[in-house]
């Protein structure tokens, strides 16, 4: 069975979507480890409750991003994951972590990338007067939130929306599209190459599959 490692920093609702997808048999995989950089992440308790091994590697214990990333690599070494899922993992990763997992490292970002990499995506979409927002699952490369998109989901922005109401509309779709992308990856239908991402040998458009 394929082995998934999930990196979190907080609530862990996307992690929970993976737990549910594995339990339902939608993903033919097991979650081998949930790793948090934040010892207080609520997601750690949710993973423990599901009987999944958890560990914390606290970034505050390291003097550089590279030293932290090397500790992450060492922690995942015995796990030998087939797929590494960033699920609300709020640390910027360097090539020390990204290179060893290139092509099997996915992130979910709550914007219609390439719009709004970084933080506060929903507030920025509202302030820009956008009429739609959404979420993107992408391969991770060293460029922050800049790796090739795989799948994207859109929601309308409604009058009176706040970052919170918009986030609540988007998160529902996060939980749908992230396990889909993971399933494609575990079925070996996705590839990361110099030009971007492919699904079944066909080039995925720059906005991801909608
Ligand atoms: C999700 O909305 C995810 O897209 C976002 O953080 C939230 C985590 O929620 N990720 C980022 O902003 C990455 N830069 P969760 O802990 O409930 O899955």
Short mmCIF file of N, CA and C and ligand atoms in Angstrom, two decimals, residues 8-16 43 46 86-91 107-111 118-122 135-136 144-145 167 170-171 174-175, ligand 1:
data_model
loop_
_atom_site.label_atom_id
_atom_site.label_comp_id
_atom_site.label_asym_id
_atom_site.label_seq_id
_atom_site.Cartn_x
_atom_site.Cartn_y
_atom_site.Cartn_z
N UNK A 8 1.67 19.46 8.57
CA UNK A 8 0.66 20.44 8.97
C UNK A 8 1.28 21.49 9.90
N UNK A 9 0.53 22.58 10.08
CA UNK A 9 0.91 23.58 11.10
C UNK A 9 -0.24 23.94 12.02
N UNK A 10 -1.46 23.55 11.65
CA UNK A 10 -2.61 24.06 12.41
C UNK A 10 -3.75 23.07 12.53
N UNK A 11 -4.92 23.55 12.09
CA UNK A 11 -6.18 22.87 12.30
C UNK A 11 -6.22 21.46 11.72
N UNK A 12 -5.69 21.31 10.51
CA UNK A 12 -5.63 19.98 9.92
C UNK A 12 -6.91 19.49 9.29
N UNK A 13 -7.71 20.41 8.74
CA UNK A 13 -8.94 19.92 8.09
C UNK A 13 -8.62 19.24 6.76
N UNK A 14 -7.60 19.71 6.04
CA UNK A 14 -7.20 18.99 4.82
C UNK A 14 -6.60 17.63 5.16
N UNK A 15 -5.82 17.57 6.22
CA UNK A 15 -5.31 16.29 6.70
C UNK A 15 -6.47 15.33 7.00
N UNK A 16 -7.50 15.87 7.65
CA UNK A 16 -8.68 15.05 7.97
C UNK A 16 -9.34 14.52 6.69
N UNK A 43 -4.39 19.80 14.63
CA UNK A 43 -4.40 18.62 13.76
C UNK A 43 -3.68 17.43 14.36
N UNK A 46 -6.17 15.46 16.21
CA UNK A 46 -7.09 14.77 15.29
C UNK A 46 -6.42 13.53 14.72
N UNK A 86 1.63 18.72 1.77
CA UNK A 86 1.64 19.90 2.63
C UNK A 86 0.20 20.34 2.80
N UNK A 87 -0.28 20.32 4.04
CA UNK A 87 -1.69 20.61 4.31
C UNK A 87 -1.77 21.71 5.36
N UNK A 88 -1.70 22.95 4.87
CA UNK A 88 -1.66 24.07 5.80
C UNK A 88 -0.34 24.09 6.55
N UNK A 89 0.73 23.74 5.86
CA UNK A 89 2.07 23.77 6.45
C UNK A 89 2.64 25.16 6.16
N UNK A 90 2.85 25.94 7.20
CA UNK A 90 3.07 27.37 7.02
C UNK A 90 4.54 27.79 7.14
N UNK A 91 5.44 26.88 6.78
CA UNK A 91 6.87 27.23 6.71
C UNK A 91 7.34 27.22 5.26
N UNK A 107 1.32 20.68 -2.64
CA UNK A 107 0.84 21.71 -1.71
C UNK A 107 -0.55 22.14 -2.15
N UNK A 108 -1.33 22.62 -1.18
CA UNK A 108 -2.61 23.26 -1.52
C UNK A 108 -2.52 24.71 -1.08
N UNK A 109 -2.95 25.59 -1.98
CA UNK A 109 -2.84 27.02 -1.72
C UNK A 109 -4.20 27.68 -2.01
N UNK A 110 -4.69 28.48 -1.04
CA UNK A 110 -6.07 28.99 -1.17
C UNK A 110 -6.19 30.24 -2.05
N UNK A 111 -5.75 30.12 -3.31
CA UNK A 111 -5.98 31.17 -4.30
C UNK A 111 -5.96 30.53 -5.67
N UNK A 118 1.66 33.35 -1.29
CA UNK A 118 1.91 33.90 0.04
C UNK A 118 0.67 33.91 0.91
N UNK A 119 0.62 34.87 1.82
CA UNK A 119 -0.40 34.87 2.88
C UNK A 119 -1.60 35.75 2.53
N UNK A 120 -2.66 35.64 3.34
CA UNK A 120 -3.81 36.54 3.27
C UNK A 120 -4.49 36.55 1.90
N UNK A 121 -4.58 35.38 1.31
CA UNK A 121 -5.07 35.31 -0.08
C UNK A 121 -6.51 35.81 -0.22
N UNK A 122 -7.37 35.44 0.72
CA UNK A 122 -8.78 35.80 0.55
C UNK A 122 -8.98 37.31 0.73
N UNK A 135 -8.93 27.80 -5.14
CA UNK A 135 -7.86 27.03 -4.50
C UNK A 135 -7.14 26.21 -5.56
N UNK A 136 -5.84 26.04 -5.35
CA UNK A 136 -4.99 25.34 -6.31
C UNK A 136 -4.17 24.27 -5.60
N UNK A 144 8.23 29.89 -4.17
CA UNK A 144 7.12 29.86 -3.21
C UNK A 144 5.77 29.91 -3.93
N UNK A 145 4.95 28.89 -3.72
CA UNK A 145 3.63 28.78 -4.34
C UNK A 145 3.71 28.92 -5.86
N UNK A 167 -13.28 32.10 2.91
CA UNK A 167 -12.48 30.92 3.28
C UNK A 167 -13.38 29.71 3.53
N UNK A 170 -14.38 28.26 0.25
CA UNK A 170 -13.25 27.63 -0.47
C UNK A 170 -12.83 26.31 0.18
N UNK A 171 -12.85 26.25 1.51
CA UNK A 171 -12.28 25.07 2.20
C UNK A 171 -13.04 23.79 1.83
N UNK A 174 -11.42 22.60 -1.13
CA UNK A 174 -10.07 22.10 -0.83
C UNK A 174 -10.15 20.61 -0.50
N UNK A 175 -11.14 20.27 0.34
CA UNK A 175 -11.25 18.89 0.81
C UNK A 175 -11.65 17.94 -0.32
C1 LIG B 1 -6.02 25.83 4.07
O1 LIG B 1 -6.97 26.79 3.65
C2 LIG B 1 -4.85 25.77 3.12
O2 LIG B 1 -5.22 25.96 1.78
C3 LIG B 1 -4.02 26.93 3.61
O3 LIG B 1 -4.12 26.88 5.01
C4 LIG B 1 -5.36 26.28 5.38
C5 LIG B 1 -5.06 25.12 6.29
O4 LIG B 1 -6.25 24.61 6.82
N1 LIG B 1 -2.68 26.83 3.17
C6 LIG B 1 -1.88 27.88 3.00
O5 LIG B 1 -2.24 29.03 3.20
C7 LIG B 1 -0.48 27.54 2.51
N2 LIG B 1 0.28 28.74 2.33
P1 LIG B 1 -6.26 23.17 7.47
O6 LIG B 1 -5.16 23.14 8.51
O7 LIG B 1 -7.61 23.08 8.10
O8 LIG B 1 -6.06 22.14 6.39
#
